[in-house]
Amino acid sequence: MTNKMIQEVAAYVYAAQINLKEINKLTEDKYPNLTMEDSYKAQKELVKLYEEAGHQVFAPKMGLTSKAKWEQMNVDSPIVGYIFNEMVEENKVVKMSDYIHPKVEPEIAIVLKNDIKGDDLTIEDVLDNIDYVLSGVEIIDSRYKDFNFDLPSVIADNTSAAGAVFGDEKLDISEIDMQTETVVLKVNGEVQVEGDGTAVLGHPAESIVWLARHLAQEDKAVPAGVPIMTGGLTAAVLVNAGDTVEVEFSNLSNITIHFE
Ligand code: OOG
Ligand code: MG
């Protein structure tokens, strides 16, 4: 794909994002030959468009790191996207009008104490560099009709990034075993999904290894000091106005979000 076409893809998705307008997946009609390589280039252009409009990247994020998500979305690879500053929801009362058709997914977020970089890092390299661990709930909002996408489309759509909520308590790596950490997500008191940390590539820290490998292609490091979502532990759950979402972790802070 030419640079001009890549920019066109980015502008098209950007307009859908800022106008909360549903579009068909890119490969369906407009860009049938879009590859994953093209779509990461388009994602880069999309980030530029946000930055030009005054927004700032808060942290990179990992997505599609669990079998539960692969099965739900009919895909077979992890992906990388970016959370922007204004996506971080502080008050835990979320307006439906800021979203098209939001879904929630429980996540484990990792904050590093040092930047780490490389395509050959091990899980130990990540564990040695963790500052603390937080609970998270990602509010994803695909711009594609009915969340119907493929890998190139979802990558160009910044991995459905739209909102993020983080738990209050910072746990030291000695205080939590990320693999055995469990989570239950309830909507209006009813259990919808449950999982544990092994769902995320066997270990959530493995997700950071994957991210490092991805960023190393552009000679970039995984940044320290920001919570990095390692990917949904369970399938994502669609929410409606009036819903209260309670996410209960075994050790990490619980998170409650009300959608109004
Ligand atoms: C893509 C985003 C995936 C995750 O945690 O798996 C993601 C989507 O499912 O819409 O953020
Ligand atoms: Mg996610």
PDB file of C-alpha atoms and ligand atoms in Angstrom:
ATOM      1  CA  MET A   1       0.000   0.000   0.000  1.00  0.00           C
ATOM      2  CA  THR A   2       1.293   3.468  -0.815  1.00  0.00           C
ATOM      3  CA  ASN A   3       1.928   6.037   1.942  1.00  0.00           C
ATOM      4  CA  LYS A   4      -0.935   8.065   0.588  1.00  0.00           C
ATOM      5  CA  MET A   5      -3.309   5.127   0.998  1.00  0.00           C
ATOM      6  CA  ILE A   6      -2.016   4.446   4.525  1.00  0.00           C
ATOM      7  CA  GLN A   7      -2.774   8.061   5.431  1.00  0.00           C
ATOM      8  CA  GLU A   8      -6.209   7.724   3.893  1.00  0.00           C
ATOM      9  CA  VAL A   9      -6.922   4.649   6.041  1.00  0.00           C
ATOM     10  CA  ALA A  10      -5.791   6.522   9.170  1.00  0.00           C
ATOM     11  CA  ALA A  11      -7.943   9.561   8.354  1.00  0.00           C
ATOM     12  CA  TYR A  12     -10.966   7.341   7.693  1.00  0.00           C
ATOM     13  CA  VAL A  13     -10.639   5.504  11.019  1.00  0.00           C
ATOM     14  CA  TYR A  14      -9.835   8.736  12.897  1.00  0.00           C
ATOM     15  CA  ALA A  15     -13.076  10.316  11.642  1.00  0.00           C
ATOM     16  CA  ALA A  16     -15.046   7.251  12.776  1.00  0.00           C
ATOM     17  CA  GLN A  17     -13.387   7.410  16.200  1.00  0.00           C
ATOM     18  CA  ILE A  18     -13.909  11.089  16.919  1.00  0.00           C
ATOM     19  CA  ASN A  19     -17.446  11.114  15.510  1.00  0.00           C
ATOM     20  CA  LEU A  20     -18.413   7.812  17.229  1.00  0.00           C
ATOM     21  CA  LYS A  21     -19.535   6.554  13.863  1.00  0.00           C
ATOM     22  CA  GLU A  22     -19.721   2.847  13.041  1.00  0.00           C
ATOM     23  CA  ILE A  23     -18.011   1.705   9.859  1.00  0.00           C
ATOM     24  CA  ASN A  24     -17.642  -1.623   8.070  1.00  0.00           C
ATOM     25  CA  LYS A  25     -14.408  -3.460   8.679  1.00  0.00           C
ATOM     26  CA  LEU A  26     -11.763  -2.044   6.360  1.00  0.00           C
ATOM     27  CA  THR A  27     -11.151  -5.275   4.476  1.00  0.00           C
ATOM     28  CA  GLU A  28     -14.837  -5.718   3.703  1.00  0.00           C
ATOM     29  CA  ASP A  29     -15.178  -3.063   1.040  1.00  0.00           C
ATOM     30  CA  LYS A  30     -12.747  -0.159   1.087  1.00  0.00           C
ATOM     31  CA  TYR A  31      -9.356  -1.831   1.560  1.00  0.00           C
ATOM     32  CA  PRO A  32      -9.645  -5.573   0.783  1.00  0.00           C
ATOM     33  CA  ASN A  33      -5.872  -6.016   0.534  1.00  0.00           C
ATOM     34  CA  LEU A  34      -4.927  -4.316   3.797  1.00  0.00           C
ATOM     35  CA  THR A  35      -2.173  -6.337   5.515  1.00  0.00           C
ATOM     36  CA  MET A  36      -1.144  -6.308   9.181  1.00  0.00           C
ATOM     37  CA  GLU A  37       2.013  -4.454   8.204  1.00  0.00           C
ATOM     38  CA  ASP A  38      -0.032  -1.757   6.438  1.00  0.00           C
ATOM     39  CA  SER A  39      -2.390  -1.510   9.382  1.00  0.00           C
ATOM     40  CA  TYR A  40       0.397  -0.927  11.927  1.00  0.00           C
ATOM     41  CA  LYS A  41       1.591   1.882   9.640  1.00  0.00           C
ATOM     42  CA  ALA A  42      -1.948   3.268   9.574  1.00  0.00           C
ATOM     43  CA  GLN A  43      -2.088   2.985  13.376  1.00  0.00           C
ATOM     44  CA  LYS A  44       1.089   5.062  13.576  1.00  0.00           C
ATOM     45  CA  GLU A  45      -0.504   7.723  11.364  1.00  0.00           C
ATOM     46  CA  LEU A  46      -3.637   7.602  13.512  1.00  0.00           C
ATOM     47  CA  VAL A  47      -1.551   8.287  16.642  1.00  0.00           C
ATOM     48  CA  LYS A  48      -0.002  11.259  14.793  1.00  0.00           C
ATOM     49  CA  LEU A  49      -3.464  12.631  13.994  1.00  0.00           C
ATOM     50  CA  TYR A  50      -4.358  12.471  17.704  1.00  0.00           C
ATOM     51  CA  GLU A  51      -1.101  14.129  18.684  1.00  0.00           C
ATOM     52  CA  GLU A  52      -1.642  16.895  16.143  1.00  0.00           C
ATOM     53  CA  ALA A  53      -5.066  17.450  17.741  1.00  0.00           C
ATOM     54  CA  GLY A  54      -3.391  17.903  21.135  1.00  0.00           C
ATOM     55  CA  HIS A  55      -3.814  14.425  22.628  1.00  0.00           C
ATOM     56  CA  GLN A  56      -1.024  12.478  24.260  1.00  0.00           C
ATOM     57  CA  VAL A  57      -0.239   8.788  24.455  1.00  0.00           C
ATOM     58  CA  PHE A  58      -0.645   7.548  28.026  1.00  0.00           C
ATOM     59  CA  ALA A  59       0.671   3.996  27.562  1.00  0.00           C
ATOM     60  CA  PRO A  60       0.913   1.211  25.020  1.00  0.00           C
ATOM     61  CA  LYS A  61      -1.484  -1.716  25.525  1.00  0.00           C
ATOM     62  CA  MET A  62      -1.614  -5.340  24.556  1.00  0.00           C
ATOM     63  CA  GLY A  63      -4.747  -6.952  23.190  1.00  0.00           C
ATOM     64  CA  LEU A  64      -5.923 -10.378  22.091  1.00  0.00           C
ATOM     65  CA  THR A  65      -3.575 -12.212  24.442  1.00  0.00           C
ATOM     66  CA  SER A  66      -6.020 -14.873  25.636  1.00  0.00           C
ATOM     67  CA  LYS A  67      -7.762 -17.853  24.041  1.00  0.00           C
ATOM     68  CA  ALA A  68     -11.038 -16.488  25.418  1.00  0.00           C
ATOM     69  CA  LYS A  69     -10.579 -13.362  23.293  1.00  0.00           C
ATOM     70  CA  TRP A  70      -9.359 -15.277  20.238  1.00  0.00           C
ATOM     71  CA  GLU A  71     -12.433 -17.451  20.304  1.00  0.00           C
ATOM     72  CA  GLN A  72     -14.762 -14.525  20.902  1.00  0.00           C
ATOM     73  CA  MET A  73     -13.277 -12.366  18.136  1.00  0.00           C
ATOM     74  CA  ASN A  74     -12.234 -15.134  15.722  1.00  0.00           C
ATOM     75  CA  VAL A  75      -8.567 -14.085  15.493  1.00  0.00           C
ATOM     76  CA  ASP A  76      -5.255 -15.761  16.306  1.00  0.00           C
ATOM     77  CA  SER A  77      -2.612 -13.214  17.288  1.00  0.00           C
ATOM     78  CA  PRO A  78      -1.898 -10.656  20.017  1.00  0.00           C
ATOM     79  CA  ILE A  79      -1.935  -7.011  18.924  1.00  0.00           C
ATOM     80  CA  VAL A  80      -0.538  -3.705  20.181  1.00  0.00           C
ATOM     81  CA  GLY A  81      -2.304  -0.366  20.516  1.00  0.00           C
ATOM     82  CA  TYR A  82      -2.197   2.843  22.539  1.00  0.00           C
ATOM     83  CA  ILE A  83      -4.231   4.314  25.388  1.00  0.00           C
ATOM     84  CA  PHE A  84      -4.439   8.127  25.232  1.00  0.00           C
ATOM     85  CA  ASN A  85      -4.547  10.366  28.333  1.00  0.00           C
ATOM     86  CA  GLU A  86      -8.191  11.303  28.006  1.00  0.00           C
ATOM     87  CA  MET A  87      -9.252   7.651  27.744  1.00  0.00           C
ATOM     88  CA  VAL A  88      -8.378   7.089  31.390  1.00  0.00           C
ATOM     89  CA  GLU A  89     -11.659   7.300  33.259  1.00  0.00           C
ATOM     90  CA  GLU A  90     -11.053   8.708  36.721  1.00  0.00           C
ATOM     91  CA  ASN A  91     -14.431   8.801  38.398  1.00  0.00           C
ATOM     92  CA  LYS A  92     -15.744   5.318  37.589  1.00  0.00           C
ATOM     93  CA  VAL A  93     -19.045   6.710  36.385  1.00  0.00           C
ATOM     94  CA  VAL A  94     -18.877   6.379  32.630  1.00  0.00           C
ATOM     95  CA  LYS A  95     -21.094   8.075  30.085  1.00  0.00           C
ATOM     96  CA  MET A  96     -22.525   5.775  27.411  1.00  0.00           C
ATOM     97  CA  SER A  97     -22.678   8.803  25.100  1.00  0.00           C
ATOM     98  CA  ASP A  98     -18.853   8.819  24.920  1.00  0.00           C
ATOM     99  CA  TYR A  99     -18.954   5.387  23.282  1.00  0.00           C
ATOM    100  CA  ILE A 100     -20.617   3.564  20.368  1.00  0.00           C
ATOM    101  CA  HIS A 101     -21.209   0.077  21.868  1.00  0.00           C
ATOM    102  CA  PRO A 102     -18.773  -0.359  24.751  1.00  0.00           C
ATOM    103  CA  LYS A 103     -17.642  -3.690  26.146  1.00  0.00           C
ATOM    104  CA  VAL A 104     -15.685  -4.237  29.349  1.00  0.00           C
ATOM    105  CA  GLU A 105     -12.867  -6.684  29.954  1.00  0.00           C
ATOM    106  CA  PRO A 106     -10.826  -7.367  33.096  1.00  0.00           C
ATOM    107  CA  GLU A 107      -7.091  -6.913  32.788  1.00  0.00           C
ATOM    108  CA  ILE A 108      -3.901  -7.039  34.817  1.00  0.00           C
ATOM    109  CA  ALA A 109      -1.778  -3.909  34.322  1.00  0.00           C
ATOM    110  CA  ILE A 110       1.979  -3.877  34.832  1.00  0.00           C
ATOM    111  CA  VAL A 111       4.084  -0.814  35.672  1.00  0.00           C
ATOM    112  CA  LEU A 112       7.810  -1.138  34.993  1.00  0.00           C
ATOM    113  CA  LYS A 113      10.502   0.592  37.015  1.00  0.00           C
ATOM    114  CA  ASN A 114      12.878   0.784  34.040  1.00  0.00           C
ATOM    115  CA  ASP A 115      12.315   1.027  30.311  1.00  0.00           C
ATOM    116  CA  ILE A 116      12.998  -2.359  28.752  1.00  0.00           C
ATOM    117  CA  LYS A 117      13.890  -2.948  25.149  1.00  0.00           C
ATOM    118  CA  GLY A 118      14.697  -5.840  22.867  1.00  0.00           C
ATOM    119  CA  ASP A 119      13.406  -8.678  20.754  1.00  0.00           C
ATOM    120  CA  ASP A 120      14.966 -11.383  22.913  1.00  0.00           C
ATOM    121  CA  LEU A 121      13.781 -10.475  26.403  1.00  0.00           C
ATOM    122  CA  THR A 122      12.619 -13.232  28.741  1.00  0.00           C
ATOM    123  CA  ILE A 123       9.821 -13.274  31.243  1.00  0.00           C
ATOM    124  CA  GLU A 124      12.510 -12.938  33.972  1.00  0.00           C
ATOM    125  CA  ASP A 125      13.713  -9.682  32.375  1.00  0.00           C
ATOM    126  CA  VAL A 126      10.179  -8.372  32.757  1.00  0.00           C
ATOM    127  CA  LEU A 127       9.665  -9.689  36.304  1.00  0.00           C
ATOM    128  CA  ASP A 128      13.000  -8.159  37.402  1.00  0.00           C
ATOM    129  CA  ASN A 129      11.852  -4.768  36.144  1.00  0.00           C
ATOM    130  CA  ILE A 130       8.328  -4.586  37.553  1.00  0.00           C
ATOM    131  CA  ASP A 131       7.629  -1.683  39.859  1.00  0.00           C
ATOM    132  CA  TYR A 132       4.090  -2.724  40.751  1.00  0.00           C
ATOM    133  CA  VAL A 133       0.918  -4.372  39.473  1.00  0.00           C
ATOM    134  CA  LEU A 134      -2.591  -2.877  39.226  1.00  0.00           C
ATOM    135  CA  SER A 135      -6.005  -4.205  38.357  1.00  0.00           C
ATOM    136  CA  GLY A 136      -7.617  -2.769  35.270  1.00  0.00           C
ATOM    137  CA  VAL A 137     -10.802  -2.740  33.279  1.00  0.00           C
ATOM    138  CA  GLU A 138     -10.521  -1.822  29.644  1.00  0.00           C
ATOM    139  CA  ILE A 139     -13.572  -0.300  27.983  1.00  0.00           C
ATOM    140  CA  ILE A 140     -13.213  -1.324  24.364  1.00  0.00           C
ATOM    141  CA  ASP A 141     -15.329   0.211  21.640  1.00  0.00           C
ATOM    142  CA  SER A 142     -14.641  -1.141  18.174  1.00  0.00           C
ATOM    143  CA  ARG A 143     -15.581   1.335  15.486  1.00  0.00           C
ATOM    144  CA  TYR A 144     -16.663  -1.639  13.345  1.00  0.00           C
ATOM    145  CA  LYS A 145     -20.295  -2.697  13.175  1.00  0.00           C
ATOM    146  CA  ASP A 146     -21.037  -5.408  15.765  1.00  0.00           C
ATOM    147  CA  PHE A 147     -17.306  -5.630  16.633  1.00  0.00           C
ATOM    148  CA  ASN A 148     -16.963  -7.493  13.352  1.00  0.00           C
ATOM    149  CA  PHE A 149     -13.282  -7.162  12.407  1.00  0.00           C
ATOM    150  CA  ASP A 150     -10.149  -9.027  11.383  1.00  0.00           C
ATOM    151  CA  LEU A 151      -6.583  -8.380  12.529  1.00  0.00           C
ATOM    152  CA  PRO A 152      -5.695  -5.646   9.985  1.00  0.00           C
ATOM    153  CA  SER A 153      -8.962  -3.807  10.690  1.00  0.00           C
ATOM    154  CA  VAL A 154      -8.681  -3.909  14.487  1.00  0.00           C
ATOM    155  CA  ILE A 155      -5.019  -2.842  14.430  1.00  0.00           C
ATOM    156  CA  ALA A 156      -5.861   0.179  12.256  1.00  0.00           C
ATOM    157  CA  ASP A 157      -8.641   0.974  14.765  1.00  0.00           C
ATOM    158  CA  ASN A 158      -6.034   1.208  17.543  1.00  0.00           C
ATOM    159  CA  THR A 159      -7.152  -2.163  18.940  1.00  0.00           C
ATOM    160  CA  SER A 160     -10.625  -0.830  19.874  1.00  0.00           C
ATOM    161  CA  ALA A 161      -9.025   1.364  22.584  1.00  0.00           C
ATOM    162  CA  ALA A 162     -11.547   3.789  24.050  1.00  0.00           C
ATOM    163  CA  GLY A 163     -11.486   3.779  27.848  1.00  0.00           C
ATOM    164  CA  ALA A 164      -9.427   2.476  30.742  1.00  0.00           C
ATOM    165  CA  VAL A 165     -10.005   2.245  34.464  1.00  0.00           C
ATOM    166  CA  PHE A 166      -7.278   1.249  36.899  1.00  0.00           C
ATOM    167  CA  GLY A 167      -7.570  -0.114  40.437  1.00  0.00           C
ATOM    168  CA  ASP A 168      -6.416   1.993  43.377  1.00  0.00           C
ATOM    169  CA  GLU A 169      -3.960  -0.314  45.068  1.00  0.00           C
ATOM    170  CA  LYS A 170      -0.410  -0.926  43.851  1.00  0.00           C
ATOM    171  CA  LEU A 171       0.808  -4.442  44.599  1.00  0.00           C
ATOM    172  CA  ASP A 172       4.443  -5.298  44.795  1.00  0.00           C
ATOM    173  CA  ILE A 173       5.525  -8.295  42.742  1.00  0.00           C
ATOM    174  CA  SER A 174       6.147 -10.149  46.048  1.00  0.00           C
ATOM    175  CA  GLU A 175       2.487  -9.629  46.995  1.00  0.00           C
ATOM    176  CA  ILE A 176       0.874 -11.139  43.930  1.00  0.00           C
ATOM    177  CA  ASP A 177       1.206 -14.226  41.779  1.00  0.00           C
ATOM    178  CA  MET A 178      -0.111 -12.930  38.480  1.00  0.00           C
ATOM    179  CA  GLN A 179      -0.739 -16.449  37.162  1.00  0.00           C
ATOM    180  CA  THR A 180      -3.039 -17.551  39.961  1.00  0.00           C
ATOM    181  CA  GLU A 181      -4.752 -14.160  40.342  1.00  0.00           C
ATOM    182  CA  THR A 182      -8.434 -14.724  39.619  1.00  0.00           C
ATOM    183  CA  VAL A 183     -11.138 -12.385  38.410  1.00  0.00           C
ATOM    184  CA  VAL A 184     -14.916 -12.455  38.309  1.00  0.00           C
ATOM    185  CA  LEU A 185     -16.848  -9.857  36.307  1.00  0.00           C
ATOM    186  CA  LYS A 186     -20.454  -9.181  37.264  1.00  0.00           C
ATOM    187  CA  VAL A 187     -23.022  -6.982  35.582  1.00  0.00           C
ATOM    188  CA  ASN A 188     -25.846  -5.855  37.855  1.00  0.00           C
ATOM    189  CA  GLY A 189     -24.867  -8.539  40.348  1.00  0.00           C
ATOM    190  CA  GLU A 190     -24.789 -11.436  37.884  1.00  0.00           C
ATOM    191  CA  VAL A 191     -21.568 -13.253  37.039  1.00  0.00           C
ATOM    192  CA  GLN A 192     -20.805 -12.907  33.326  1.00  0.00           C
ATOM    193  CA  VAL A 193     -17.215 -14.129  32.939  1.00  0.00           C
ATOM    194  CA  GLU A 194     -14.367 -15.425  35.096  1.00  0.00           C
ATOM    195  CA  GLY A 195     -10.720 -16.209  34.551  1.00  0.00           C
ATOM    196  CA  ASP A 196      -7.204 -16.199  35.920  1.00  0.00           C
ATOM    197  CA  GLY A 197      -3.814 -14.792  34.980  1.00  0.00           C
ATOM    198  CA  THR A 198      -2.648 -17.876  33.103  1.00  0.00           C
ATOM    199  CA  ALA A 199      -5.228 -16.930  30.449  1.00  0.00           C
ATOM    200  CA  VAL A 200      -2.880 -14.148  29.320  1.00  0.00           C
ATOM    201  CA  LEU A 201      -0.236 -15.966  27.248  1.00  0.00           C
ATOM    202  CA  GLY A 202       0.386 -18.285  30.216  1.00  0.00           C
ATOM    203  CA  HIS A 203       1.564 -15.329  32.343  1.00  0.00           C
ATOM    204  CA  PRO A 204       0.700 -11.606  32.045  1.00  0.00           C
ATOM    205  CA  ALA A 205       4.434 -10.724  32.085  1.00  0.00           C
ATOM    206  CA  GLU A 206       4.743 -12.690  28.814  1.00  0.00           C
ATOM    207  CA  SER A 207       2.525 -10.020  27.297  1.00  0.00           C
ATOM    208  CA  ILE A 208       5.223  -7.433  28.070  1.00  0.00           C
ATOM    209  CA  VAL A 209       7.821  -9.676  26.384  1.00  0.00           C
ATOM    210  CA  TRP A 210       5.563  -9.654  23.316  1.00  0.00           C
ATOM    211  CA  LEU A 211       5.168  -5.862  23.502  1.00  0.00           C
ATOM    212  CA  ALA A 212       8.937  -5.390  23.789  1.00  0.00           C
ATOM    213  CA  ARG A 213       9.456  -7.533  20.686  1.00  0.00           C
ATOM    214  CA  HIS A 214       6.897  -5.476  18.774  1.00  0.00           C
ATOM    215  CA  LEU A 215       8.313  -2.104  19.836  1.00  0.00           C
ATOM    216  CA  ALA A 216      11.891  -3.252  19.165  1.00  0.00           C
ATOM    217  CA  GLN A 217      11.015  -3.395  15.460  1.00  0.00           C
ATOM    218  CA  GLU A 218      10.877   0.391  15.649  1.00  0.00           C
ATOM    219  CA  ASP A 219      13.848   0.596  17.989  1.00  0.00           C
ATOM    220  CA  LYS A 220      11.534   1.600  20.827  1.00  0.00           C
ATOM    221  CA  ALA A 221      11.451   0.489  24.466  1.00  0.00           C
ATOM    222  CA  VAL A 222       8.528  -0.519  26.659  1.00  0.00           C
ATOM    223  CA  PRO A 223       8.147   2.577  28.851  1.00  0.00           C
ATOM    224  CA  ALA A 224       8.521   2.585  32.637  1.00  0.00           C
ATOM    225  CA  GLY A 225       6.121   4.385  34.947  1.00  0.00           C
ATOM    226  CA  VAL A 226       2.803   3.804  33.165  1.00  0.00           C
ATOM    227  CA  PRO A 227       0.265   1.002  33.648  1.00  0.00           C
ATOM    228  CA  ILE A 228       0.355  -1.310  30.659  1.00  0.00           C
ATOM    229  CA  MET A 229      -2.756  -3.395  30.086  1.00  0.00           C
ATOM    230  CA  THR A 230      -1.633  -6.947  29.328  1.00  0.00           C
ATOM    231  CA  GLY A 231      -4.882  -8.004  27.602  1.00  0.00           C
ATOM    232  CA  GLY A 232      -8.318  -9.213  28.640  1.00  0.00           C
ATOM    233  CA  LEU A 233      -8.306 -12.304  30.872  1.00  0.00           C
ATOM    234  CA  THR A 234     -11.782 -13.249  29.681  1.00  0.00           C
ATOM    235  CA  ALA A 235     -14.103 -12.584  26.792  1.00  0.00           C
ATOM    236  CA  ALA A 236     -15.343  -8.969  26.777  1.00  0.00           C
ATOM    237  CA  VAL A 237     -18.890  -8.196  27.935  1.00  0.00           C
ATOM    238  CA  LEU A 238     -21.228  -5.738  26.214  1.00  0.00           C
ATOM    239  CA  VAL A 239     -22.717  -3.116  28.542  1.00  0.00           C
ATOM    240  CA  ASN A 240     -25.868  -0.991  28.416  1.00  0.00           C
ATOM    241  CA  ALA A 241     -26.905   2.306  29.970  1.00  0.00           C
ATOM    242  CA  GLY A 242     -27.774   1.791  33.626  1.00  0.00           C
ATOM    243  CA  ASP A 243     -25.435  -1.176  34.090  1.00  0.00           C
ATOM    244  CA  THR A 244     -23.146  -1.499  37.067  1.00  0.00           C
ATOM    245  CA  VAL A 245     -20.045  -3.543  36.368  1.00  0.00           C
ATOM    246  CA  GLU A 246     -18.238  -5.064  39.338  1.00  0.00           C
ATOM    247  CA  VAL A 247     -14.870  -6.662  38.748  1.00  0.00           C
ATOM    248  CA  GLU A 248     -13.559  -8.682  41.672  1.00  0.00           C
ATOM    249  CA  PHE A 249      -9.945  -9.818  41.768  1.00  0.00           C
ATOM    250  CA  SER A 250      -8.482 -12.236  44.313  1.00  0.00           C
ATOM    251  CA  ASN A 251      -5.708  -9.867  45.461  1.00  0.00           C
ATOM    252  CA  LEU A 252      -5.739  -6.763  43.268  1.00  0.00           C
ATOM    253  CA  SER A 253      -8.260  -3.979  43.991  1.00  0.00           C
ATOM    254  CA  ASN A 254     -11.818  -4.514  42.908  1.00  0.00           C
ATOM    255  CA  ILE A 255     -13.214  -2.033  40.373  1.00  0.00           C
ATOM    256  CA  THR A 256     -16.799  -0.887  40.055  1.00  0.00           C
ATOM    257  CA  ILE A 257     -17.961   1.109  37.041  1.00  0.00           C
ATOM    258  CA  HIS A 258     -21.394   2.522  36.525  1.00  0.00           C
ATOM    259  CA  PHE A 259     -22.538   3.239  32.964  1.00  0.00           C
ATOM    260  CA  GLU A 260     -25.070   6.032  32.660  1.00  0.00           C
TER     261      GLU A 260
HETATM  262  C1  OOG B   1      -9.818  -5.749  20.362  1.00  0.00           C
HETATM  263  C2  OOG B   1      -9.099  -5.313  21.600  1.00  0.00           C
HETATM  264  C3  OOG B   1      -8.549  -6.473  22.360  1.00  0.00           C
HETATM  265  C4  OOG B   1      -7.837  -7.258  24.644  1.00  0.00           C
HETATM  266  O1  OOG B   1      -7.571  -6.994  25.820  1.00  0.00           O
HETATM  267  O2  OOG B   1      -7.910  -8.416  24.235  1.00  0.00           O
HETATM  268  C5  OOG B   1      -8.086  -6.125  23.724  1.00  0.00           C
HETATM  269  C6  OOG B   1     -11.257  -6.096  20.629  1.00  0.00           C
HETATM  270  O3  OOG B   1     -11.517  -7.182  21.171  1.00  0.00           O
HETATM  271  O4  OOG B   1     -12.122  -5.294  20.285  1.00  0.00           O
HETATM  272  O5  OOG B   1      -7.907  -5.011  24.136  1.00  0.00           O
HETATM  273 MG    MG B   2      -7.955  -5.041  26.322  1.00  0.00          MG
END
